[in-house]
Tab-separated table of C-alpha atoms and ligand atoms in Angstrom:
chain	number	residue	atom	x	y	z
A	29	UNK	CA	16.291	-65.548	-52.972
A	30	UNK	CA	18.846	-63.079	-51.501
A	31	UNK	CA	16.335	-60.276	-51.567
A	32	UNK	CA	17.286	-58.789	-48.116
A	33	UNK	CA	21.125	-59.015	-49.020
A	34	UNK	CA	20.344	-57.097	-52.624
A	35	UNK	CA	18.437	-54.624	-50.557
A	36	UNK	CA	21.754	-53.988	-47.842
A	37	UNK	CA	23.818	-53.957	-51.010
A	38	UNK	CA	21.889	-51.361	-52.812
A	39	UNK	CA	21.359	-49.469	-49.502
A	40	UNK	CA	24.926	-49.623	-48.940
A	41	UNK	CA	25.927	-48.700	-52.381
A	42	UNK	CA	23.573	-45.636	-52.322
A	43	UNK	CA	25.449	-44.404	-49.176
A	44	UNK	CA	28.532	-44.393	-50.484
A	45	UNK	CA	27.642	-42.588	-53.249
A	46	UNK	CA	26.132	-39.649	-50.558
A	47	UNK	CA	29.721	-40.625	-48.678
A	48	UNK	CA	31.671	-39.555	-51.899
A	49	UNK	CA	29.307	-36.503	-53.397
A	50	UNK	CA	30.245	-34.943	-49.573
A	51	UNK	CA	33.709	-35.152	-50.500
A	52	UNK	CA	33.643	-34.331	-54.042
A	53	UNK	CA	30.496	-32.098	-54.708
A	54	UNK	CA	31.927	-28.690	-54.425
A	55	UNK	CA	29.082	-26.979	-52.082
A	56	UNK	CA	29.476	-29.801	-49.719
A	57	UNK	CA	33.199	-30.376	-49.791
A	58	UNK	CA	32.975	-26.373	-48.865
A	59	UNK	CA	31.468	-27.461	-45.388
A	60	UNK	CA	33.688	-30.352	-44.332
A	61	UNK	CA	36.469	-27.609	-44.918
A	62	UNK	CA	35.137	-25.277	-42.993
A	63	UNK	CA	35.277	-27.968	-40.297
A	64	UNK	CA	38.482	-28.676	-40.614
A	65	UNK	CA	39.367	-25.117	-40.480
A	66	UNK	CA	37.379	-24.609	-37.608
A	67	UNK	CA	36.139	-20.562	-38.990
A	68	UNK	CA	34.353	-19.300	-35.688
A	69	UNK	CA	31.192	-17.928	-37.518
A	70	UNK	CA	30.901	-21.430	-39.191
A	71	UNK	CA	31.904	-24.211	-36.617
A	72	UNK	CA	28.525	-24.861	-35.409
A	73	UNK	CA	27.274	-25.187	-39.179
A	74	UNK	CA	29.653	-26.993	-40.243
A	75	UNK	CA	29.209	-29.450	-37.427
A	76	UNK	CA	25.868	-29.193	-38.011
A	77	UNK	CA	26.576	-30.364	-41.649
A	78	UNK	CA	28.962	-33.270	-40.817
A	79	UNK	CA	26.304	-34.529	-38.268
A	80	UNK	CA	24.290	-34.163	-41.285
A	81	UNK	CA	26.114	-36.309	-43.743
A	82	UNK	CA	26.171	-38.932	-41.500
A	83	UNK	CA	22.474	-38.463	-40.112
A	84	UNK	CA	21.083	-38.508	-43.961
A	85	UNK	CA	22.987	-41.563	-44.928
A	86	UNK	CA	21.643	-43.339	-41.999
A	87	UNK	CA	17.675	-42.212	-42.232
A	88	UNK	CA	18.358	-43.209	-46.474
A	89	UNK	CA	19.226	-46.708	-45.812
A	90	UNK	CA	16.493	-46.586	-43.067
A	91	UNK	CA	14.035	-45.442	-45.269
A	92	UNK	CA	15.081	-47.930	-48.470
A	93	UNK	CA	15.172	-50.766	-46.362
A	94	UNK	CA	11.947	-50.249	-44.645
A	95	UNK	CA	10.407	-49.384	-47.837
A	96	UNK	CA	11.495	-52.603	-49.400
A	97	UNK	CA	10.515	-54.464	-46.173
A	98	UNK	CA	7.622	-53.129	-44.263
A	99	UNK	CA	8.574	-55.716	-41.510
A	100	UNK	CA	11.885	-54.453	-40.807
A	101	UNK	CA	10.276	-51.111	-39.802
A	102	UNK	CA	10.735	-50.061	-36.299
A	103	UNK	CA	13.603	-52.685	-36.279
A	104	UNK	CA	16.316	-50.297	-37.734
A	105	UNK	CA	18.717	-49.011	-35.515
A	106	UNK	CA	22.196	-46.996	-35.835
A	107	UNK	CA	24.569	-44.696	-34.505
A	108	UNK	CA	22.351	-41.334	-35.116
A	109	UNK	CA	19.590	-39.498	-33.582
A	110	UNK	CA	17.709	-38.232	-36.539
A	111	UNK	CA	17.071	-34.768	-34.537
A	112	UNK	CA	18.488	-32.037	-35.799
A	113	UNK	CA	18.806	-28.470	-34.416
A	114	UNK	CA	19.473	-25.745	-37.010
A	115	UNK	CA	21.166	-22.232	-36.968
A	116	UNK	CA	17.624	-20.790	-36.074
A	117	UNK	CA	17.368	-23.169	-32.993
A	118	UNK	CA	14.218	-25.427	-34.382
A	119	UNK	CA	14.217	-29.071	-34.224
A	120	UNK	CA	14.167	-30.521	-37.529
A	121	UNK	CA	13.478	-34.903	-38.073
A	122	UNK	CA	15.699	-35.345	-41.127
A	123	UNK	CA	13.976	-38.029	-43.016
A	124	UNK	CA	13.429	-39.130	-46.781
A	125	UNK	CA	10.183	-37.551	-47.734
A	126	UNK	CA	7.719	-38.625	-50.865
A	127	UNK	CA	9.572	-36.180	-53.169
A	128	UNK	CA	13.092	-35.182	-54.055
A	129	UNK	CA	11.556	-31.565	-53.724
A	130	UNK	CA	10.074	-32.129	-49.942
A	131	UNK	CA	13.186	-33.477	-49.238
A	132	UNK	CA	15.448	-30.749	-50.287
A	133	UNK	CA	13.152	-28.260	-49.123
A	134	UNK	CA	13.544	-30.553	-45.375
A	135	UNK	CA	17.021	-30.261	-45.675
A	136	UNK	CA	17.045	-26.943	-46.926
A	137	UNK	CA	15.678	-26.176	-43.523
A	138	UNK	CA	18.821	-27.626	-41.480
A	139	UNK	CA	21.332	-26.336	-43.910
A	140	UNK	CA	19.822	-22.820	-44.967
A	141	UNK	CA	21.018	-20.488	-46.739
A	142	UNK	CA	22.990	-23.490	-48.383
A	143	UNK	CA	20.294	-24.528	-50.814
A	144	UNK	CA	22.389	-25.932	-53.945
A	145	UNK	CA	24.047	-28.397	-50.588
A	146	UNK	CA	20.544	-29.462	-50.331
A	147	UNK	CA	19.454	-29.663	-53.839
A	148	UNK	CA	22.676	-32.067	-54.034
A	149	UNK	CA	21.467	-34.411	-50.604
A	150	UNK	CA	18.447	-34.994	-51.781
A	151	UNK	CA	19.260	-35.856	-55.482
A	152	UNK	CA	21.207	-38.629	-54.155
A	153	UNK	CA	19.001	-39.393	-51.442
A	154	UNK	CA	16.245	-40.109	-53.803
A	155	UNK	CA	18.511	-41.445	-56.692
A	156	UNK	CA	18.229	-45.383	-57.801
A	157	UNK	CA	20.746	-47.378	-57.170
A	158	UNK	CA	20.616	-50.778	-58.390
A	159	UNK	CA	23.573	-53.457	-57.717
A	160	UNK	CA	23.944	-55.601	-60.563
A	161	UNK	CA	26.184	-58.494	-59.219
A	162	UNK	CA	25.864	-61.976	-61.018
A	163	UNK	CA	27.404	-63.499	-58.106
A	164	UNK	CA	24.357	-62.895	-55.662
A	165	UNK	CA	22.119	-65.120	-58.469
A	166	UNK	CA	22.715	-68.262	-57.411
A	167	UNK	CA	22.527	-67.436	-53.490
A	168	UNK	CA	18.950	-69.515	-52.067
A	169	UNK	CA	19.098	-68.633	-48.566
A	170	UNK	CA	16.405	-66.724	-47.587
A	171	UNK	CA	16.384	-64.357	-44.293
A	172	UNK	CA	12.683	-63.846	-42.978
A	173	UNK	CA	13.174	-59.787	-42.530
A	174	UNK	CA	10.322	-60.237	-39.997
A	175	UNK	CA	12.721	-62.323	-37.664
A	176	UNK	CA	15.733	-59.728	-37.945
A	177	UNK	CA	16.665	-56.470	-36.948
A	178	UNK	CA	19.499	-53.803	-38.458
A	179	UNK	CA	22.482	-52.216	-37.059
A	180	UNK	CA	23.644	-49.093	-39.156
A	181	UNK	CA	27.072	-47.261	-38.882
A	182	UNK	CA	26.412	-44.456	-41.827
A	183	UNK	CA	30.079	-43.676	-42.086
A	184	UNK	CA	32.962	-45.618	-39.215
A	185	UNK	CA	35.713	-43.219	-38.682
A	186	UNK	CA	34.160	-40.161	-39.404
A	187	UNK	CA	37.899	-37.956	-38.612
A	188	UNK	CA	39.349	-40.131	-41.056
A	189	UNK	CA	36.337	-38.985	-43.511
A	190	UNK	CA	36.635	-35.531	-42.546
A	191	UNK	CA	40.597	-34.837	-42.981
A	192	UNK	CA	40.413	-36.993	-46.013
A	193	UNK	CA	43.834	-37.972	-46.433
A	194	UNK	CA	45.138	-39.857	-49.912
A	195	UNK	CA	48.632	-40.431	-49.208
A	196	UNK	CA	48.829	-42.678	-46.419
A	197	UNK	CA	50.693	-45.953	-47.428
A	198	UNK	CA	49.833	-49.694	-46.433
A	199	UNK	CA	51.614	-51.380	-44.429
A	200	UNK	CA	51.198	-54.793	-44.896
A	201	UNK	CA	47.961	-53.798	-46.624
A	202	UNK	CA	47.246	-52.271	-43.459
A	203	UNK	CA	46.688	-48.460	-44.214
A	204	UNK	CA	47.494	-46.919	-40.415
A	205	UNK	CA	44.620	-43.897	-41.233
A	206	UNK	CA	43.240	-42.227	-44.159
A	207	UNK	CA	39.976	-41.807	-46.014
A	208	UNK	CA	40.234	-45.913	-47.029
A	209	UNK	CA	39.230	-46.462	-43.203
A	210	UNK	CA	36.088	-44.449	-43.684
A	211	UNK	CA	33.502	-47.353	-44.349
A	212	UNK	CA	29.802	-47.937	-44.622
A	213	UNK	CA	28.656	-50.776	-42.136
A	214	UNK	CA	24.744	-52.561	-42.637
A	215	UNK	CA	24.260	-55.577	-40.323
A	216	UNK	CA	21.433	-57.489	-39.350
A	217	UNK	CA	20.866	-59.659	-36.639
A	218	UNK	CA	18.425	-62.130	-35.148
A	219	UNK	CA	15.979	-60.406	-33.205
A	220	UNK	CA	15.154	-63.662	-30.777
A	221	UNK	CA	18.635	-64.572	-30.435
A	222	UNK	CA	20.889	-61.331	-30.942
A	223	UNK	CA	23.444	-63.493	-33.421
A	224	UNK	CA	24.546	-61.524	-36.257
A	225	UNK	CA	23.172	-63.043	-39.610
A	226	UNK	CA	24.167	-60.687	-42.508
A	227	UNK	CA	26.712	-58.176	-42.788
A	228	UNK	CA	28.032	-55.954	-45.805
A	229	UNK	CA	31.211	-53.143	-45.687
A	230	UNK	CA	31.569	-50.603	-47.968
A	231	UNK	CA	34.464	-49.056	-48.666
A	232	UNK	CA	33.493	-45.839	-50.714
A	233	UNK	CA	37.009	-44.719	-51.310
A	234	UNK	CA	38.720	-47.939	-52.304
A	235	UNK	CA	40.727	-46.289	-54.750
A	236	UNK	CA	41.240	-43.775	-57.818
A	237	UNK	CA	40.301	-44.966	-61.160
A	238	UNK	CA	43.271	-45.012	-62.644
A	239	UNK	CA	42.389	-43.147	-65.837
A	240	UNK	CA	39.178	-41.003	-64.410
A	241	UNK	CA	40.859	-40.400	-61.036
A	242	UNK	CA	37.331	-40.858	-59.902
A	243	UNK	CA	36.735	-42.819	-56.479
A	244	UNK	CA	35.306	-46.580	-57.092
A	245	UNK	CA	34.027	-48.343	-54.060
A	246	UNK	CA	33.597	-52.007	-53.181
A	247	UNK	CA	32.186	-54.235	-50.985
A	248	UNK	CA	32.113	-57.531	-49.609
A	249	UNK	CA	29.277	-59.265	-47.483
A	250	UNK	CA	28.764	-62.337	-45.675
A	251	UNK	CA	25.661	-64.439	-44.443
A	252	UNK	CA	25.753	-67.045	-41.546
A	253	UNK	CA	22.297	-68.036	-41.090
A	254	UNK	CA	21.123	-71.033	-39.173
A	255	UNK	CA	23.431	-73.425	-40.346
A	256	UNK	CA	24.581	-71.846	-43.991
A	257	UNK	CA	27.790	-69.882	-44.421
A	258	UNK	CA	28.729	-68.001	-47.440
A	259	UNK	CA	30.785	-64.650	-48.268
A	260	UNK	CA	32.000	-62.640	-51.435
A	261	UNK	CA	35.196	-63.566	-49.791
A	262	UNK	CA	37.105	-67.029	-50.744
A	263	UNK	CA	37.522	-68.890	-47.022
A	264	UNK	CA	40.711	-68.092	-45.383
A	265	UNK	CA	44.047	-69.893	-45.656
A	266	UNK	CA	44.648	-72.620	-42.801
A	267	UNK	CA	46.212	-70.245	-40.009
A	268	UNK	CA	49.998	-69.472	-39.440
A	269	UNK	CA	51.385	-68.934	-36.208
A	270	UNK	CA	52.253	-66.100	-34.635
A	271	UNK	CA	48.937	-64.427	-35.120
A	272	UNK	CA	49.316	-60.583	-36.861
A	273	UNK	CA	47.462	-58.093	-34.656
A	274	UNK	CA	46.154	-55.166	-35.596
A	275	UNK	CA	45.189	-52.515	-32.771
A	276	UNK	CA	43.812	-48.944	-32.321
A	277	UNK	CA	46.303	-46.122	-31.258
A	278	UNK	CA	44.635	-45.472	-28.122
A	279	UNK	CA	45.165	-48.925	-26.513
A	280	UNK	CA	47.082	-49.071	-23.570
A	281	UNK	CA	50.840	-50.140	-22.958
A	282	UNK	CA	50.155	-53.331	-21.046
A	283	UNK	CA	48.299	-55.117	-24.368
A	284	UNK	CA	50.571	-53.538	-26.447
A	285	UNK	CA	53.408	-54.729	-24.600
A	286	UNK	CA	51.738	-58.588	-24.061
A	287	UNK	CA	50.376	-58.692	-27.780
A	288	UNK	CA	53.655	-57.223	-29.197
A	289	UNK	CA	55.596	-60.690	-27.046
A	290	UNK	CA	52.851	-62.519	-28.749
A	291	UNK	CA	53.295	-61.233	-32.142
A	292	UNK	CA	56.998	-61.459	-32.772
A	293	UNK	CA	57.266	-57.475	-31.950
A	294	UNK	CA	55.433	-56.650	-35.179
A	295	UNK	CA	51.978	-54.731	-33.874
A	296	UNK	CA	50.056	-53.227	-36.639
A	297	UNK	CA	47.939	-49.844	-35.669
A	298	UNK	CA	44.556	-48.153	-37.927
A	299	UNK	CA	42.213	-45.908	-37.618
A	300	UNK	CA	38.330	-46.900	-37.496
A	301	UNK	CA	36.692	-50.184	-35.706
A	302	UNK	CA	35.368	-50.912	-39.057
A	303	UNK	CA	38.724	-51.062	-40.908
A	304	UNK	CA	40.466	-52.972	-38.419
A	305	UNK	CA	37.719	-55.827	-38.198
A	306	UNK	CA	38.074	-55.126	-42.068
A	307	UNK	CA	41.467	-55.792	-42.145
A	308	UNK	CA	40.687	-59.401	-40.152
A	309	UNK	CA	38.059	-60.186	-42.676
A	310	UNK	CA	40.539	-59.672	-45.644
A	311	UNK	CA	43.448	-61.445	-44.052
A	312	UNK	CA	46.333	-58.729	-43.508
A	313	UNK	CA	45.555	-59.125	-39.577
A	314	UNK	CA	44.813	-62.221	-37.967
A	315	UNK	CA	43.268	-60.834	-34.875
A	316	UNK	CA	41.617	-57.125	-33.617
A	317	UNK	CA	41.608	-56.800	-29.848
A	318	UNK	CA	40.289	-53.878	-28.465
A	319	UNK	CA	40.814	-53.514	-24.411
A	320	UNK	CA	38.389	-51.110	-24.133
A	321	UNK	CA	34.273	-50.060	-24.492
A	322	UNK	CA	34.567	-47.481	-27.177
A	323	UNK	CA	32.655	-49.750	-30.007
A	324	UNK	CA	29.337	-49.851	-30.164
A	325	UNK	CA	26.761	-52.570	-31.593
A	326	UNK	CA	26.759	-50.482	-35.021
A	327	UNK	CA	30.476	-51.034	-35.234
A	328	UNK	CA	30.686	-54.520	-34.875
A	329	UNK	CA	27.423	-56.197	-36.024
A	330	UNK	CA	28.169	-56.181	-39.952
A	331	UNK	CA	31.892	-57.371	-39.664
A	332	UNK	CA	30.946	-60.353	-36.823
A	333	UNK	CA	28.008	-61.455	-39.427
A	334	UNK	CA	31.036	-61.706	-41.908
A	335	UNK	CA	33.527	-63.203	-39.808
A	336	UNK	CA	31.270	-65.360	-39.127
A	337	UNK	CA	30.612	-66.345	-41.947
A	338	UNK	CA	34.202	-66.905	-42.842
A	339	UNK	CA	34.526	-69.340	-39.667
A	340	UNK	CA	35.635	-66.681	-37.125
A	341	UNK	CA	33.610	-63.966	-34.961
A	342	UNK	CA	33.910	-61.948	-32.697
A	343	UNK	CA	33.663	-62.096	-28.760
A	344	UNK	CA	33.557	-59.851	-25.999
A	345	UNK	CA	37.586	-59.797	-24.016
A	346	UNK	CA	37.128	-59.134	-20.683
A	347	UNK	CA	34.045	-61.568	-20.432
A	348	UNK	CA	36.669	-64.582	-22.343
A	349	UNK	CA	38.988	-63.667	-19.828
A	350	UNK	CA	37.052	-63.858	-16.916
A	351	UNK	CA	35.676	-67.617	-18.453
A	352	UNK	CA	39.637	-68.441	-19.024
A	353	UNK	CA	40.181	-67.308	-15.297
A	354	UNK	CA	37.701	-69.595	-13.797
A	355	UNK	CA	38.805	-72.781	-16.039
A	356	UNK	CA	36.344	-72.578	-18.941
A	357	UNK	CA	37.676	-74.831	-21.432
A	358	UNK	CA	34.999	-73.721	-24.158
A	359	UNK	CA	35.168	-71.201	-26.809
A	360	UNK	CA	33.849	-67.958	-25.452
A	361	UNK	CA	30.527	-66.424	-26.166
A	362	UNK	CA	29.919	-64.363	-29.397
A	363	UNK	CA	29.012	-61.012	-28.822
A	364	UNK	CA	25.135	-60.324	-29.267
A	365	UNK	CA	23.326	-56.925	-30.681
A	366	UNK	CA	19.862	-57.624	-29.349
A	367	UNK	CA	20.209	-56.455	-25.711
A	368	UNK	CA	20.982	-52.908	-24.370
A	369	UNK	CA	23.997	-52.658	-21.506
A	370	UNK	CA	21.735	-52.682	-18.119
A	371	UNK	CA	21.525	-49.339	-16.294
A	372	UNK	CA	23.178	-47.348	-19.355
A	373	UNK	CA	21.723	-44.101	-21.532
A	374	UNK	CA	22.079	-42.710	-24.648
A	375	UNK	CA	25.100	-44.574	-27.151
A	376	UNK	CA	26.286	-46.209	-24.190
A	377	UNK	CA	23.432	-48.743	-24.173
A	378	UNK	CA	24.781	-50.206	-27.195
A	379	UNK	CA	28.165	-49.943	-26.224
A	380	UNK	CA	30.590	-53.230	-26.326
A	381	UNK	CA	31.618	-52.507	-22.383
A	382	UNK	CA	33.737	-55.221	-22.047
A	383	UNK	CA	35.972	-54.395	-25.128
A	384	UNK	CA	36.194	-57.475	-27.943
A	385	UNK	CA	38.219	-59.858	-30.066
A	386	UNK	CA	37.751	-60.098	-33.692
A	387	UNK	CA	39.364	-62.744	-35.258
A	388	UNK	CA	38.877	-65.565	-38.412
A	389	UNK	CA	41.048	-68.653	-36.928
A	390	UNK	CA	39.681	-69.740	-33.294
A	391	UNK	CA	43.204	-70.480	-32.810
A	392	UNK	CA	44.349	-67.341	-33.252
A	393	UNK	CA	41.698	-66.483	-30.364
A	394	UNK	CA	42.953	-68.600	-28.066
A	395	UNK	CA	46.678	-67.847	-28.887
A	396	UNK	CA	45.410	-63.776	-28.109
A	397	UNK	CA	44.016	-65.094	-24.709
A	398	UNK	CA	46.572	-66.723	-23.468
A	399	UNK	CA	48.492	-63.746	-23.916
A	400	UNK	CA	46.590	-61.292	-22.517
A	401	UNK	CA	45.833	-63.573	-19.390
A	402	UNK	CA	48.526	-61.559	-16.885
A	403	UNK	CA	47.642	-58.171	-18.038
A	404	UNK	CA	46.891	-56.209	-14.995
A	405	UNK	CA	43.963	-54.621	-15.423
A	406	UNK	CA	41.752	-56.707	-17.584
B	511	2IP	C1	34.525	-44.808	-34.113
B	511	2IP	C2	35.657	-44.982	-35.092
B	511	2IP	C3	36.947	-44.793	-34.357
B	511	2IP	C4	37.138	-45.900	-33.355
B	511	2IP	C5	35.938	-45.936	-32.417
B	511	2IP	C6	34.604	-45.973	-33.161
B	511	2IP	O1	33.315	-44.716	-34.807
B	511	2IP	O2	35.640	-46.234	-35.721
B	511	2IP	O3	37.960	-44.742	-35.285
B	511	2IP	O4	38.323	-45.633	-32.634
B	511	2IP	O5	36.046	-47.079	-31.609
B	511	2IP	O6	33.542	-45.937	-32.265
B	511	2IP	P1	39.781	-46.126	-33.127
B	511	2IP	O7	40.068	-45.494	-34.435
B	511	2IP	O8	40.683	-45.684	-32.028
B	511	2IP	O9	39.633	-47.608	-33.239
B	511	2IP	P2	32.790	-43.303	-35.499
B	511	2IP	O10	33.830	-42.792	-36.407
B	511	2IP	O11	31.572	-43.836	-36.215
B	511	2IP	O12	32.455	-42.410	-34.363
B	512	CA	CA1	31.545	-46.162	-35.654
B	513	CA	CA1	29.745	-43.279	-37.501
């Protein structure tokens, strides 16, 4: 009885179809252009429209989830605000309406005159998308929805998304940036306790078809719920030292430096908090470790529920370091999604403050620790 899990799939599945008619659909791919090109007369639009993407994405999962499971409502969070201002200065509360019709003529309000864009949204928005997976058959657990509550990122790395690049190479299966990093993140965690319990990625632009030339997606999910761990992923290999790290380009020179001793001199870099726990989760990093706040519960929630369920997770750095400071021998708290940052506003409520580790191998953990102990600063 995987009900909720179908439900994040098909949500998930659904917004990376929206993630990939943006990109593809001529009328829309016309707006993300003009962003990049920055056109005076357009910029606010066009920002307008990106916000959009993202916004829509997020209140379609919302609305499919709640729809499926009336208890969830009201326990749905993510990144956006569904508030939009248009060109003519109203508010507008993008939402999924009854009909395809209300909702194109809702959207058509935001993006006006751009009324085929609209048409387009809400086709998509109201389209069925069914995930037909023969592995999820045989799954019994069974998540009360009443006793959980949802973390959405619509789309992690949004600049990657928006500059769209297809050339970037791997590195080690690493890609350093690129549309790949551009990923759809559901997670749900326990409201009483804050622990992440289910988590899916999806990576709309996985690759070209080879013969279409057509995007095709994936995704991979994992459940770790009160005692029961499984994952579309096969459990890791046994770990091998020294631990490959993978890190975002705006991390400063002292981890760099103290992870780089640590790592044989190898450091991988990529763009998007998503990808990088991503690249944990599939094994071509053994460890992300991010020095400072600029993650938020939306980023993390779906990748800790898989790492999780994998045998690793996810914990907060400077809070392990402070605990390995003062002689705590145990293995540091996992980071929780149920409690806003005390005296904070707006995104920065749900912010990870205290930066984080993501990793599979607890050794690998402790091995990052250790080196990061004499860092000034943290
Ligand atoms: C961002 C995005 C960025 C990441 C940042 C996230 O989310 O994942 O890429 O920075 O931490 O909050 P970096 O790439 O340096 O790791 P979004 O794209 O949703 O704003
Ligand atoms: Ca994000
Ligand atoms: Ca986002």
């Amino acid at each position: 009885m995987a009900a909720l899990l179908k439900a994040v799939l098909s949500a998930s599945e659904k917004a990376a179809e929206i993630a990939r008619l943006c990109r593809d659909a001529e009328p829309l791919f016309r707006l993300l252009v003009a962003e990049k090109t920055g056109a005076d007369r357009n910029q606010r639009f066009s920002h307008d429209f990106k916000t959009l993407a993202d916004v829509l994405i997020q209140e379609v999962i919302r609305h499919d989830l709640g729809a499926k499971f009336p208890e969830l409502r009201g326990h749905i969070g993510g990144e956006e605000s569904n508030e939009f201002t248009n060109a003519n200065g109203d508010t507008v509360a993008v939402r999924v309406c009854g009909t395809v019709g209300e909702t194109a003529a809702l959207l058509g309000s935001v993006l006006h005159p751009e009324r085929e864009a609209a048409e387009l949204l809400a086709a998509a928005a109201h389209r069925e998308v069914a995930v037909g997976d023969a592995a999820l058959d045989g799954i019994t657990v069974s998540i009360a929805p009443g006793d959980v509550a949802v973390w959405i990122d619509p789309i992690d790395s949004t600049n990657e998304y928006i500059v769209g690049r297809e050339d970037v190479v791997p590195q080690d299966g690493i890609a350093p940036s690129g549309l790949c990093s551009a990923l759809v993140l559901i997670g749900a965690y326990e409201r009483s306790s804050g622990r992440p319990v289910l988590g899916v990625i999806n990576e709309p632009f996985h690759r070209r078809h080879p013969q279409t030339r057509g995007w095709q997606g994936r995704y991979h999910w994992g459940i770790a719920y009160r005692g029961t761990h499984l994952s579309s992923l096969s459990p890791p290999p046994p770990p091998q030292p020294p631990p490959r790290v993978v890190l975002s380009r705006a991390e400063a020179q002292g981890v760099r430096d103290a992870l780089a001793s640590l790592s044989g001199g190898h450091l991988h870099f990529a763009a998007g908090a998503g990808y990088k726990m991503l690249c944990v989760i599939l094994g071509h990093a053994d460890a992300y470790i991010l020095s400072g706040g600029s993650t938020f519960a939306w980023d993390a929630c779906a990748p800790h529920a898989i790492l999780c369920a994998l045998g690793g997770g996810v914990v907060a750095l400077r809070d392990a370091l402070r605990a390995q400071r003062e002689g705590d021998t145990r293995t540091p708290p996992q980071l929780t999604y149920n409690r806003p940052a005390e005296g904070a506003v707006g995104a920065e409520r749900w912010a990870n403050l205290g930066g984080l580790v993501a990793y599979v191998h607890p050794q690998h953990l402790e091995a990052v620790l250790e080196a990061l102990a004499a860092v000034p600063g943290l």
